[in-house]
Coordinates of C-alpha atoms in Angstrom, one line a residue:
M18 CA 72.6 -79.9 5.8
Q19 CA 72.3 -77.9 9.0
L20 CA 75.2 -75.8 7.8
Q21 CA 73.3 -74.8 4.7
E22 CA 70.3 -73.7 6.7
D23 CA 72.4 -71.3 8.7
I24 CA 73.6 -69.4 5.7
V25 CA 70.2 -69.2 4.1
P26 CA 68.4 -65.8 4.8
K27 CA 65.5 -66.1 7.2
V28 CA 62.1 -65.4 5.7
S29 CA 59.7 -63.5 7.9
T30 CA 56.2 -64.8 8.1
E31 CA 54.9 -61.4 9.2
S32 CA 56.3 -59.4 6.3
S33 CA 56.7 -59.8 2.6
W34 CA 60.4 -58.7 2.4
I35 CA 63.6 -60.5 3.1
V36 CA 66.1 -59.1 5.7
P37 CA 69.7 -59.8 4.4
R38 CA 71.7 -58.8 7.4
P39 CA 75.1 -59.5 5.9
R40 CA 74.3 -57.3 2.9
R41 CA 73.6 -54.3 5.2
A42 CA 77.1 -54.6 6.6
Y43 CA 78.5 -54.7 3.1
A44 CA 76.7 -51.5 2.3
W45 CA 78.2 -49.7 5.3
V46 CA 81.6 -51.0 4.5
A47 CA 81.2 -49.8 0.9
A48 CA 80.0 -46.4 2.0
A49 CA 83.0 -46.1 4.4
A50 CA 85.4 -47.2 1.7
C51 CA 83.9 -44.7 -0.7
A52 CA 84.2 -41.9 1.8
G53 CA 87.8 -42.9 2.6
W54 CA 88.7 -42.9 -1.1
L55 CA 87.2 -39.4 -1.6
T56 CA 89.0 -38.2 1.5
G57 CA 92.3 -39.6 0.2
C58 CA 91.8 -37.8 -3.2
A59 CA 90.9 -34.5 -1.6
D60 CA 93.5 -31.9 -0.6
F61 CA 92.5 -30.2 2.7
R62 CA 95.6 -28.2 3.2
P63 CA 95.3 -24.4 2.7
P64 CA 97.9 -23.1 0.2
V65 CA 100.9 -21.2 1.5
Y66 CA 100.9 -17.7 0.1
E67 CA 103.9 -16.5 -2.0
R68 CA 104.1 -13.3 -4.0
P69 CA 103.5 -14.1 -7.6
E70 CA 106.6 -14.1 -9.8
T71 CA 107.2 -11.3 -12.2
P72 CA 110.1 -10.5 -14.6
A73 CA 113.0 -9.2 -12.7
K74 CA 114.1 -5.5 -13.0
T75 CA 117.0 -4.1 -11.1
E76 CA 117.3 -0.5 -12.3
W77 CA 115.8 2.2 -14.4
S78 CA 117.3 2.8 -17.8
R79 CA 117.2 6.6 -17.7
Q80 CA 119.3 7.2 -14.6
E81 CA 120.5 10.6 -16.0
S82 CA 117.0 11.9 -15.5
I83 CA 117.2 11.3 -11.8
T84 CA 118.8 14.2 -10.0
V85 CA 118.3 13.0 -6.4
S86 CA 119.8 10.0 -4.7
P87 CA 117.7 6.8 -4.8
A88 CA 118.2 6.6 -1.1
E89 CA 115.7 9.5 -0.7
T90 CA 112.0 8.9 -1.2
V91 CA 109.1 10.7 -2.7
Q92 CA 107.3 12.6 0.0
P93 CA 103.5 12.0 0.5
N94 CA 102.8 15.7 0.0
W95 CA 105.0 15.7 -3.1
W96 CA 103.0 18.5 -4.8
Q97 CA 104.4 21.0 -2.3
G98 CA 107.7 20.7 -4.2
F99 CA 106.2 22.9 -6.9
K100 CA 106.0 25.7 -4.3
D101 CA 102.7 27.1 -5.4
P102 CA 100.4 27.8 -2.4
Y103 CA 97.3 28.0 -4.7
L104 CA 98.0 24.4 -5.9
D105 CA 98.4 23.3 -2.3
K106 CA 95.0 24.8 -1.5
L107 CA 93.3 23.1 -4.5
I108 CA 94.6 19.7 -3.6
T109 CA 93.6 20.0 0.1
Q110 CA 90.1 21.0 -1.1
A111 CA 90.0 18.1 -3.5
L112 CA 91.0 15.5 -0.9
S113 CA 88.1 16.6 1.3
G114 CA 85.5 17.4 -1.4
N115 CA 86.0 15.1 -4.3
Y116 CA 83.3 12.5 -4.7
D117 CA 85.4 9.8 -6.2
I118 CA 87.7 9.7 -3.2
K119 CA 84.5 9.7 -0.9
V120 CA 83.3 6.6 -2.8
L121 CA 86.7 4.9 -2.2
A122 CA 86.5 5.8 1.5
A123 CA 83.0 4.4 1.8
R124 CA 84.2 1.2 0.2
I125 CA 86.8 0.9 3.0
R126 CA 84.1 1.1 5.6
V127 CA 82.0 -1.5 3.8
A128 CA 85.0 -3.9 3.6
Q129 CA 85.7 -3.3 7.3
A130 CA 82.1 -4.1 8.2
Q131 CA 82.4 -7.3 6.1
I132 CA 85.2 -8.5 8.3
G133 CA 82.8 -8.4 11.2
E134 CA 80.2 -10.2 9.1
A135 CA 82.8 -13.0 8.3
K136 CA 83.7 -13.3 12.0
A137 CA 80.1 -13.7 12.9
G138 CA 80.2 -17.2 11.3
Q139 CA 82.2 -18.4 14.4
L140 CA 79.4 -17.4 16.8
P141 CA 76.3 -19.4 17.8
V142 CA 72.9 -18.2 16.5
I143 CA 70.1 -17.8 19.0
D144 CA 66.4 -17.6 17.9
L145 CA 63.7 -16.7 20.4
N146 CA 60.0 -17.1 19.7
A147 CA 56.7 -16.7 21.6
N148 CA 53.1 -17.3 20.6
A149 CA 49.6 -17.6 21.8
N150 CA 46.9 -19.6 20.2
V151 CA 43.2 -19.0 20.9
T152 CA 40.6 -21.3 19.3
K153 CA 36.8 -21.0 19.6
T154 CA 34.5 -23.7 18.4
T155 CA 30.7 -23.4 18.4
G156 CA 29.2 -25.1 21.5
Q157 CA 32.6 -25.6 23.1
A158 CA 34.7 -23.7 25.5
T159 CA 37.5 -21.4 24.2
A160 CA 40.8 -23.3 23.9
R161 CA 44.0 -21.4 24.7
S162 CA 47.6 -22.4 24.4
Y163 CA 50.8 -20.4 25.1
N164 CA 54.4 -21.2 24.0
L165 CA 57.7 -19.6 24.8
G166 CA 60.9 -21.1 23.4
G167 CA 64.3 -20.6 21.9
Q168 CA 66.8 -22.4 19.7
L169 CA 70.6 -22.2 19.7
S170 CA 72.5 -23.3 16.6
W171 CA 76.3 -23.4 16.5
D172 CA 78.5 -24.6 13.7
I173 CA 81.7 -25.3 15.4
D174 CA 84.7 -24.1 13.4
I175 CA 87.1 -26.9 14.4
W176 CA 89.2 -26.7 11.2
G177 CA 89.5 -22.9 10.9
K178 CA 87.3 -22.6 7.8
V179 CA 85.6 -19.5 9.1
E180 CA 89.0 -18.0 10.1
K181 CA 90.2 -18.4 6.5
G182 CA 87.2 -16.5 5.4
V183 CA 88.0 -13.7 7.9
Q184 CA 91.6 -13.6 6.6
A185 CA 90.3 -13.4 3.0
Q186 CA 88.0 -10.5 3.9
T187 CA 90.8 -8.8 5.8
A188 CA 93.0 -9.0 2.8
E189 CA 90.2 -7.4 0.7
F190 CA 89.9 -4.7 3.3
H191 CA 93.6 -3.9 2.9
A192 CA 93.1 -3.9 -0.9
T193 CA 90.4 -1.3 -0.6
E194 CA 92.7 0.8 1.6
A195 CA 95.3 0.6 -1.2
D196 CA 92.6 1.5 -3.7
W197 CA 91.9 4.6 -1.7
R198 CA 95.6 5.5 -1.7
A199 CA 95.7 5.0 -5.5
G200 CA 92.7 7.2 -5.9
Y201 CA 94.3 9.8 -3.6
L202 CA 97.4 9.8 -5.7
T203 CA 95.4 10.0 -9.0
L204 CA 93.3 12.9 -7.7
A205 CA 96.4 14.9 -6.6
A206 CA 98.0 14.2 -10.0
N207 CA 94.8 15.2 -12.0
V208 CA 94.4 18.4 -10.0
S209 CA 98.0 19.4 -10.5
T210 CA 97.9 18.7 -14.2
A211 CA 94.6 20.6 -14.7
Y212 CA 96.0 23.6 -12.8
F213 CA 99.1 23.6 -14.9
Q214 CA 97.1 23.5 -18.1
I215 CA 95.0 26.5 -16.9
L216 CA 98.1 28.5 -16.3
Q217 CA 99.5 27.4 -19.6
F218 CA 96.3 28.6 -21.4
D219 CA 96.6 31.9 -19.6
E220 CA 100.1 32.5 -20.9
Q221 CA 99.1 31.2 -24.4
I222 CA 96.1 33.6 -24.4
D223 CA 98.4 36.5 -23.5
Q224 CA 100.9 35.7 -26.2
Q225 CA 98.2 34.8 -28.8
T226 CA 96.6 38.2 -28.1
R227 CA 99.9 40.0 -28.8
T228 CA 100.3 37.9 -31.9
V229 CA 96.9 39.0 -33.2
Q230 CA 97.8 42.6 -32.5
K231 CA 101.2 42.3 -34.3
N232 CA 99.5 40.7 -37.3
G233 CA 96.9 43.5 -37.3
Q234 CA 99.8 46.0 -37.6
I235 CA 101.2 44.0 -40.5
L236 CA 97.8 44.1 -42.2
N237 CA 97.7 47.8 -41.8
T238 CA 101.1 48.1 -43.4
Y239 CA 100.1 45.8 -46.3
Q240 CA 97.0 47.9 -46.9
A241 CA 99.0 51.1 -47.1
M242 CA 101.5 49.5 -49.4
F243 CA 98.6 48.1 -51.6
Q244 CA 97.1 51.6 -51.9
N245 CA 100.5 52.9 -53.1
G246 CA 100.8 50.0 -55.6
L247 CA 103.7 48.3 -53.8
V248 CA 102.0 44.9 -53.1
P249 CA 99.1 43.1 -54.9
K250 CA 95.7 42.8 -53.4
I251 CA 96.2 39.0 -52.8
R252 CA 98.9 39.8 -50.2
V253 CA 96.5 41.9 -48.2
M254 CA 93.9 39.0 -48.4
Q255 CA 96.5 36.5 -47.2
Q256 CA 97.3 38.6 -44.2
Q257 CA 93.6 39.0 -43.4
A258 CA 93.2 35.2 -43.6
E259 CA 96.1 34.8 -41.2
I260 CA 94.4 37.1 -38.7
N261 CA 91.2 35.1 -39.0
R262 CA 93.1 31.9 -38.2
L263 CA 94.9 33.4 -35.2
T264 CA 91.7 34.9 -33.9
K265 CA 90.0 31.5 -34.2
D266 CA 92.9 29.9 -32.3
L267 CA 92.5 32.6 -29.6
I268 CA 88.8 31.7 -29.2
E269 CA 89.8 28.0 -28.9
L270 CA 92.3 28.7 -26.2
R271 CA 89.7 30.6 -24.1
R272 CA 87.2 27.8 -24.6
S273 CA 89.8 25.2 -23.6
R274 CA 90.6 27.2 -20.4
D275 CA 87.0 27.4 -19.4
V276 CA 86.5 23.7 -20.0
T277 CA 89.6 22.8 -18.0
E278 CA 88.5 25.1 -15.2
N279 CA 85.1 23.3 -15.1
A280 CA 86.9 19.9 -14.9
L281 CA 89.1 21.2 -12.1
A282 CA 86.0 22.4 -10.2
T283 CA 84.5 18.9 -10.3
L284 CA 87.8 17.5 -9.1
V285 CA 87.9 19.7 -6.0
G286 CA 84.2 19.1 -5.3
V287 CA 82.8 22.5 -6.5
P288 CA 79.9 22.8 -9.0
A289 CA 81.3 23.6 -12.5
G290 CA 81.3 27.3 -13.1
N291 CA 81.8 28.2 -9.5
L292 CA 85.5 27.9 -9.4
K293 CA 87.6 30.8 -10.9
V294 CA 91.3 30.2 -11.0
P295 CA 93.2 33.6 -10.9
P296 CA 95.1 34.2 -14.1
G297 CA 98.8 33.6 -14.0
K298 CA 101.9 32.8 -16.0
L299 CA 103.0 29.2 -15.7
Q300 CA 106.7 29.7 -16.3
N301 CA 107.0 32.4 -13.6
R302 CA 104.8 30.6 -11.0
V303 CA 105.8 26.9 -11.2
Q304 CA 109.1 25.2 -11.7
P305 CA 109.7 21.4 -11.7
P306 CA 111.3 20.0 -8.6
P307 CA 113.9 17.2 -8.6
V308 CA 112.4 13.7 -8.2
P309 CA 114.0 10.7 -6.5
A310 CA 113.2 7.6 -8.4
G311 CA 114.2 4.8 -6.0
L312 CA 114.7 1.2 -7.2
P313 CA 112.3 -1.0 -9.2
S314 CA 112.0 -3.5 -6.3
Q315 CA 110.7 -0.7 -4.0
L316 CA 107.9 0.0 -6.5
L317 CA 106.3 -3.4 -5.7
A318 CA 105.8 -2.4 -2.0
R319 CA 105.1 1.3 -2.4
R320 CA 102.8 1.7 -5.4
P321 CA 99.2 1.5 -4.2
D322 CA 97.7 -0.3 -7.2
I323 CA 100.4 -3.0 -7.0
V324 CA 99.8 -3.4 -3.3
A325 CA 96.0 -3.7 -3.9
A326 CA 96.5 -6.3 -6.6
E327 CA 98.8 -8.4 -4.3
Y328 CA 96.3 -8.2 -1.4
R329 CA 93.7 -9.6 -3.8
V330 CA 96.0 -12.5 -4.6
L331 CA 96.3 -13.1 -0.9
A332 CA 92.5 -13.0 -0.5
A333 CA 92.2 -15.6 -3.4
Y334 CA 94.7 -17.9 -1.6
N335 CA 92.6 -17.6 1.6
I336 CA 89.4 -18.4 -0.3
V337 CA 91.0 -21.5 -1.7
G338 CA 92.0 -22.5 1.8
Q339 CA 88.5 -21.9 3.0
A340 CA 87.1 -24.0 0.2
R341 CA 89.5 -26.9 0.9
L342 CA 88.7 -26.9 4.6
A343 CA 85.0 -26.9 3.8
Q344 CA 85.5 -30.5 2.6
L345 CA 86.3 -31.7 6.1
P346 CA 83.5 -33.1 8.4
S347 CA 81.6 -30.3 10.1
I348 CA 80.1 -30.5 13.6
S349 CA 77.1 -28.5 14.6
L350 CA 75.2 -28.3 17.8
T351 CA 71.5 -27.5 18.1
A352 CA 69.7 -26.9 21.4
N353 CA 66.0 -26.4 21.8
G354 CA 64.3 -25.2 24.9
G355 CA 60.9 -23.9 25.8
M356 CA 57.8 -23.8 27.8
A357 CA 54.2 -24.5 26.8
S358 CA 50.9 -24.3 28.7
F359 CA 47.2 -24.0 28.3
A360 CA 47.1 -21.3 30.9
L361 CA 49.3 -18.2 30.9
N362 CA 49.8 -18.2 34.7
S363 CA 51.2 -21.8 34.5
L364 CA 53.5 -21.2 31.6
L365 CA 56.7 -21.0 33.7
K366 CA 56.0 -24.2 35.5
T367 CA 57.0 -26.5 32.7
F368 CA 60.3 -26.6 30.7
T369 CA 61.7 -28.8 28.0
L370 CA 65.2 -28.9 26.7
G371 CA 66.7 -30.8 23.9
I372 CA 70.3 -31.0 22.5
A373 CA 71.1 -32.5 19.1
P374 CA 74.7 -32.6 18.0
S375 CA 75.2 -33.6 14.3
I376 CA 78.1 -34.3 11.9
T377 CA 78.1 -33.9 8.2
L378 CA 80.5 -35.1 5.5
P379 CA 80.8 -32.4 2.9
M380 CA 83.5 -34.2 0.9
L381 CA 80.6 -36.3 -0.5
D382 CA 79.0 -33.2 -1.9
P383 CA 80.1 -32.6 -5.6
N384 CA 79.3 -28.9 -5.2
I385 CA 81.9 -28.5 -2.5
R386 CA 84.5 -30.2 -4.6
A387 CA 83.6 -28.1 -7.6
R388 CA 83.9 -25.0 -5.4
V389 CA 87.5 -25.9 -4.7
K390 CA 88.4 -26.1 -8.4
T391 CA 86.7 -22.8 -9.1
T392 CA 88.6 -21.0 -6.3
E393 CA 91.9 -22.6 -7.5
A394 CA 91.3 -21.4 -11.0
Q395 CA 90.4 -17.9 -9.7
V396 CA 93.9 -17.6 -8.2
K397 CA 95.5 -17.8 -11.7
V398 CA 93.3 -14.9 -12.7
V399 CA 94.3 -12.6 -9.9
E400 CA 98.0 -13.6 -10.2
S401 CA 97.9 -12.7 -13.8
D402 CA 96.2 -9.4 -13.0
Y403 CA 99.0 -8.7 -10.4
G404 CA 101.7 -9.4 -13.1
R405 CA 99.9 -7.1 -15.5
T406 CA 99.8 -4.3 -12.9
V407 CA 103.5 -4.7 -12.2
M408 CA 104.5 -4.6 -15.9
N409 CA 102.3 -1.5 -16.5
A410 CA 103.9 0.2 -13.5
F411 CA 107.4 -0.5 -14.9
E412 CA 106.3 0.9 -18.2
E413 CA 104.8 4.0 -16.7
V414 CA 108.0 4.8 -14.7
E415 CA 110.3 4.2 -17.7
T416 CA 108.1 6.2 -20.0
A417 CA 107.9 9.1 -17.5
L418 CA 111.7 9.1 -17.2
V419 CA 112.1 9.1 -21.0
N420 CA 109.6 12.0 -21.3
V421 CA 111.2 14.0 -18.6
D422 CA 114.7 13.5 -20.1
A423 CA 113.6 14.3 -23.7
H424 CA 111.5 17.3 -22.8
K425 CA 114.3 18.8 -20.7
K426 CA 116.6 18.5 -23.6
Q427 CA 114.0 20.1 -25.9
R428 CA 113.6 23.0 -23.4
I429 CA 117.4 23.7 -23.7
E430 CA 117.2 23.9 -27.5
L431 CA 114.0 26.0 -27.4
Q432 CA 115.5 28.3 -24.8
Q433 CA 118.5 28.8 -27.1
Q434 CA 116.2 29.5 -30.0
V435 CA 114.3 32.1 -28.1
D436 CA 117.5 33.8 -26.9
Q437 CA 118.8 33.9 -30.4
L438 CA 115.5 35.3 -31.8
R439 CA 115.5 38.0 -29.1
V440 CA 118.9 39.1 -30.3
V441 CA 117.8 39.1 -33.9
S442 CA 114.7 41.0 -33.0
S443 CA 116.7 43.7 -31.2
Q444 CA 119.1 44.0 -34.2
I445 CA 116.2 44.3 -36.7
E446 CA 114.6 47.1 -34.6
A447 CA 117.9 48.9 -34.5
Q448 CA 118.3 48.5 -38.3
L449 CA 114.7 49.8 -38.7
K450 CA 115.6 53.0 -36.9
E451 CA 118.5 53.4 -39.4
G452 CA 116.2 52.7 -42.3
V453 CA 118.1 49.6 -43.4
V454 CA 115.1 47.2 -43.1
S455 CA 111.3 47.7 -43.4
Q456 CA 108.6 47.4 -40.7
L457 CA 107.5 44.1 -42.3
E458 CA 110.8 42.5 -41.4
V459 CA 110.4 43.6 -37.8
F460 CA 106.9 42.1 -37.7
E461 CA 108.0 38.8 -39.2
T462 CA 110.9 38.5 -36.7
E463 CA 108.6 39.2 -33.8
R464 CA 106.1 36.6 -35.1
S465 CA 108.9 34.0 -35.2
L466 CA 109.9 35.0 -31.7
L467 CA 106.3 34.6 -30.3
S468 CA 106.0 31.2 -32.0
A469 CA 109.2 30.0 -30.3
Q470 CA 108.1 31.3 -27.0
L471 CA 104.8 29.4 -27.3
S472 CA 106.8 26.2 -28.0
L473 CA 109.0 26.9 -25.0
L474 CA 105.9 27.4 -22.8
A475 CA 104.3 24.1 -24.1
V476 CA 107.4 22.1 -23.3
H477 CA 107.6 23.7 -19.9
Q478 CA 104.1 22.6 -19.1
Q479 CA 104.9 19.1 -20.5
I480 CA 107.9 18.8 -18.1
L481 CA 105.6 19.7 -15.2
A482 CA 103.0 17.1 -16.3
D483 CA 105.8 14.5 -16.8
T484 CA 107.1 15.2 -13.3
V485 CA 103.6 14.7 -11.9
T486 CA 103.2 11.5 -13.8
L487 CA 106.6 10.3 -12.5
Y488 CA 105.5 11.1 -8.9
K489 CA 102.4 9.1 -9.5
A490 CA 104.2 6.2 -11.2
L491 CA 106.6 5.9 -8.3
G492 CA 103.9 5.5 -5.8
G493 CA 103.5 9.0 -4.5
G494 CA 105.5 8.6 -1.3
W495 CA 103.5 5.9 0.4
T496 CA 105.6 3.7 2.7
D497 CA 106.5 0.1 2.0
V498 CA 103.8 -2.5 2.6
R499 CA 104.5 -6.2 3.3
V500 CA 101.5 -8.3 2.2
S501 CA 100.8 -11.2 4.6
N502 CA 98.1 -12.7 6.8
A503 CA 99.6 -11.1 9.9
T504 CA 97.0 -9.5 12.2
A505 CA 96.8 -5.8 11.4
S506 CA 94.6 -2.9 12.4
T507 CA 91.6 -2.4 10.3
S508 CA 91.4 1.3 10.7
S509 CA 91.4 3.2 7.4
S510 CA 94.2 5.5 6.5
Q511 CA 92.1 8.3 5.2

C-alpha cells in the first residue's frame, strides 16, 4: 500500500493544480527527440560547386571561314584591325561617354559595396544611448535622472553562414564585372556597325545620285524620240515614273543616314544632331580583317555573358549553403552596461554591467527549412539560364561563320559581275561612237552596272557587320576566367 502512495502525484494544499514531475521530464525528452529527428532529416552541408553540364561541342563546322590559326586569340582592341582611325576615335569616345556602360560600371561599385555589407554580419553591433529626464510636480521639488549606457550584440558565426553570404555576394560582384565586359563588347560592336552603315549610305547616296542623273538623260532622249514620233507617250511616262521612284529612294537613303548618325551620337555620348560623321566610301576606307575563331571550349571561359551566367550559378550555390547552415544552432552574445544617477555630477560613480549569452535552434523554424527548399529550386533556374546562354553563344558563332563564308562567296560572284558589266559598258560606248548602237543601250548598260555595284557595296558592308558579330560572339578578346570561390581582388576592370 505504501508503494502505491509513492507513485501517486502529490496534491498541494496551497494551490489548485497538480505538479506531475515525471510528465515534465517526458516533455523535455520528447522535445529533445523531436529536435534530434529534425536535425537528422536536415542537410547542413553546403553544396560543392560544379560547372553545369552543357551539350559537348569540339569544333566549329565552318572551319574554311577561319583564316587565322586557332592558337591565336582575338585582341581586346579588335576594332583596330579595320585600320580606320576615325572608328578608333569613335569607340574610345563611346567607352568614356556612353551612359549604358556608365550604368554597368555603377552596378559594379554597388556590388562591391554589398560585399562589405555582407562582411558586416560577422562584426558585433554596438549601440550607445544617453538621456536626461526632468520631472516637475506641483508642490514638490524637481526630480532629475541621468542615464548613460550602451549595448553590444554579437551573433557569432561559428558555422560560416555569414562567410557563405560573403562568397555569394563576391560571385555576384564578379558577375557584374562580366556584365560590364559584355556591355563593353556590345557597345564597340554597335558603334562599329553604325559607322559602317553610315559609310555605306554615303556610297549608296553617291551612286544613287548618279543613277538619277543617268535616268534623267534617258528621259531627255525618250522625250526627243517622242517628239519625232519614234516612241509612244507611255514610254516617256514610264521613264518619268522610274525617276520618281529613284528620287524617292535617294531621299530615303539620306533619311536613313541621318537617323543612323543620331543613333551613333547617342552611343558615343553626344546629343543627337551634334555628331557629324565625315562622308566617305566604305569599300575604300574599311576592309575586313582575318578573325581567329579559337575552340568552342574556350568560348565558355572567354565570353563575358557566359562567365556572368556561371558566376550567378556559383552565387546560387553559396546561397544554398548559407540557407543550410542557417539551420544550425546559433549563438549570440549580448552585453549591457551603463550608468544612472539622480545628479549629473555623480553619474560616473556608479556602473552596471550585464552579459547574456543565448542559443537558438533555427531548425525548428519552418521558415528556415522552407528557405532551404527555395534556394535549392533557384539553383535549377540559374543552371538552366547558364545552359541557354551557352547554347545561344554556340549558335551565334556558327551563324556568324556561316554568314561570313556565304557573303564572301557572294562578293566574289558580284565582283565578277561588276567586272563583266564594266567590259560590256566600255564596248557599248565604243559601238556608240561607231553608230552601231543607240544612246539608250548605253544608258541601260550603265544602269545595270550601277545596280551591280550597289549590290557589291551591300555585301561588303554585310561582311564587315558579320566580322564584327563574329568578334563579339567569340568573346571580344577577354582572357579566360575560371569561376570558383577562390579569393580574388574586387577591383573593377573598367
